[in-house]
Amino acid sequence: MNLQTPVTTAGRVYKLYARRLEKLGIKTFEDFLYHIPFRYDDFSLISKINRVQPGEVVTIQGTVSEINNEFTKNFKRLQKAEIADETGTIEVVWFNQPYLTKIIHSQDKIALSGKIDWFLRKIVMQSPDYEIITNSPSIHTGRLVPVYSETRGITSKWLRRQTYNLLKENKNQFIEYLPDSTLVDHSLVTISEAIEQIHFPQTLTKAERSRQRLSFDELFLLQLSAMHRKLNWNKNLISNPFSVDKFKSETTKFLSKLPFTLTNAQKRVVEEIFKDLAKTKPMNRLLEGDVGSGKTVVSAIAMFLSYLNGFQSVLMAPTEILAQQHYKTISQLLTSFKIRVGFATGSQKMRIKDFDVMVGTHAVLEKGINFDNLGLVVIDEQQRFGVEQRAIIRSRGKNPHLLTMTATPIPRTIALTLYGDLDLSLLDEMPHGRKQIKTWLVPAEKRLNAYFWIEKQVKETKSQVFIVCPFIEESETMQTVKAASKEFENLKNNVFKNFKLGLLHGKMKTKEKEKVLNKFRGGKIDILVATPVVEVGIDIPNATIIVIEASERFGLAQLHQLRGRVGRGDMQSYCLLFTQSLNLQTLERLKAMEKHNVGSELAELDLQLRGPGEIYGTMQHGRKMLKIASFSDFELIQKVRKEAEKIFPNLKNYPRLLEKLKTINLKQISPD
Ligand code: ADP
Ligand code: MG
């Protein structure tokens, strides 16, 4: 059997379960093997029945003397069985599992693992895992039993059975693909041992060593595929590299017309970009900079140079609102130079046909627009940094330069592994005159005071306020919207009666959102109540206060991004972190927001405190990028990168590794 086979092609049960399995990240049979246990139940202690003690977790083996459904006094269903071995008998109870009497029969030989406890003044085994004893080895009892994350309708027990069968059927299929030297140098167990022992370990030490091996592999393959992408990218040549020096006077004039001078960081980054643009191989650069650090103008300068060289450019934003904001900004910056700026999104038609710069959402790529002369593509606030987009653009037969921009603070170590194919530029300086956003943690008992303070600010200084509602689920569901609407009503009717309030959430139509945002921008709304997923890059300089409800539910990096919606003008801005949490650790973590104001520092702190899932959790639409390894394991990440660099240029010497890489690339375990 080919482990790459999609489960949907393999029989009714899998078809039926396909969607649920997908929730667990299982699409092919191999994915079962990489759905690894998050813990093991130690049921390896096999005990004679007369030796069991209340409080113990044990496995017993014996014969079922009888099994029945019964009712408790309050009409709950209860399953009772009596099990005997040569030393004695014990009663076993389960609750509300009437089907058990159809699976377990009197006289069956059975193994049971679970807790011994008191029940109705008798010593019983309560709700144990069970396994009818046959000739094959036991997998649910009497050993270290793997426990998997489940989803509705898919139990750990079922997953265990699938994995066990797959391992049995494919015993000799796991051919080692790592070079011998790598295995030796990093003391790694073989792949076949790792895959077997991670699921059904003989000892916890073996399980741990398997985990180490699989973590190594995961990062190693990720690193190698990034390097591979980079190599491929560099094979593309550009027919006309941009001239930079020739247009020196034009670009200088452009800069002098800006209403501000560039920060040193912006200058440095522009230089890095210009250097790339002058090369014969296409640029592939990631520009990372905190919200408000001024990425847009950097991209405008690059697009200006593209125009001077006779090329078109495209700027893509993740949402229509952001695309519009960019359209405005870019038009303001470029039209005085007679540059034609177009606009296209999924729902809106192009505003002009002939253009030098096109601003839009990702839909611009599918709009049948003629990009024959495309020289530069800018992708903004991209959370799933676009291998996909890159592929589409290149399928257009062009090799434009590519600039990806993000405010997601990615620690450098991680960026080098995940985006090893991109060159990295950092905007690590805020524009001059920007004041640090004053941030306060507001516990429940100070909430009223905070409301009074906000009221005063709005009245006296005409500040505008964002109130970000609690984050309930990863994607914006109706539940989140309902909660936001309720909070909006509450604030409007009970707290801020004298102000104009607005509501903004992700389920609103673009037109409605625009209306609300324009009102807010124009000062016709004082307080905007919004859900957390709304428009990270929005630029409203007059908004100076942001309140974040249930702030403990966010990662620090996310809070930092949210906070960046204020503090964009030169007025003092404030961020109020509301929380009901009394957990000292949580409060300590949130307190970090009062001290730190650099995104990447907060991201690193987050990594240490909560693990990587939390940083990227919501931004990556809840999708975990790593299944086994952890991004907080800086040491391993570095070790792996060194090893990959040792191997990489000579991948051809390792045909099995190359083969493995191909299967990985097909599945795109890369974050895109
Ligand atoms: P982001 O990096 O979050 O995309 P923007 O590009 O939206 O940030 O810039 C935020 C604000 O800062 C904009 O209003 C922009 O005009 C302004 N800005 C950008 N660069 C500078 C600068 N060097 N000095 C002053 N203001 C700047
Ligand atoms: Mg931006």
GROMACS .gro file of C-alpha atoms and ligand atoms in nm, residues 260-263 266 290-297 431 434 539 568, ligand 1:
model
   44
  260PHE     CA    1   0.835   6.334   0.600
  261THR     CA    2   1.192   6.214   0.584
  262LEU     CA    3   1.258   5.844   0.585
  263THR     CA    4   1.381   5.682   0.901
  266GLN     CA    5   1.359   5.281   0.588
  290ASP     CA    6   0.609   4.650   1.329
  291VAL     CA    7   0.272   4.803   1.259
  292GLY     CA    8   0.324   5.167   1.184
  293SER     CA    9   0.689   5.133   1.093
  294GLY     CA   10   0.614   5.263   0.745
  295LYS     CA   11   0.629   4.970   0.508
  296THR     CA   12   0.386   5.113   0.255
  297VAL     CA   13   0.605   5.402   0.153
  431PRO     CA   14   0.912   5.717   1.242
  434ARG     CA   15   0.604   5.870   1.735
  539ASP     CA   16  -0.439   5.337   0.947
  568ARG     CA   17  -0.001   5.618   1.426
  673ADP     P1   18   0.287   4.978   0.824
  673ADP     O1   19   0.432   4.947   0.831
  673ADP     O2   20   0.215   4.932   0.945
  673ADP     O3   21   0.225   4.934   0.696
  673ADP     P2   22   0.224   5.238   0.723
  673ADP     O4   23   0.301   5.221   0.598
  673ADP     O5   24   0.077   5.226   0.714
  673ADP     O6   25   0.279   5.137   0.831
  673ADP     O7   26   0.266   5.375   0.790
  673ADP     C1   27   0.203   5.421   0.905
  673ADP     C2   28   0.197   5.573   0.905
  673ADP     O8   29   0.328   5.626   0.919
  673ADP     C3   30   0.144   5.629   0.776
  673ADP     O9   31   0.051   5.729   0.809
  673ADP     C4   32   0.267   5.685   0.707
  673ADP    O10   33   0.236   5.796   0.626
  673ADP     C5   34   0.355   5.725   0.822
  673ADP     N1   35   0.498   5.722   0.795
  673ADP     C6   36   0.567   5.631   0.724
  673ADP     N2   37   0.699   5.658   0.723
  673ADP     C7   38   0.715   5.771   0.797
  673ADP     C8   39   0.829   5.850   0.835
  673ADP     N3   40   0.952   5.818   0.797
  673ADP     N4   41   0.807   5.957   0.914
  673ADP     C9   42   0.683   5.987   0.955
  673ADP     N5   43   0.572   5.920   0.923
  673ADP    C10   44   0.587   5.811   0.845
   0.00000   0.00000   0.00000
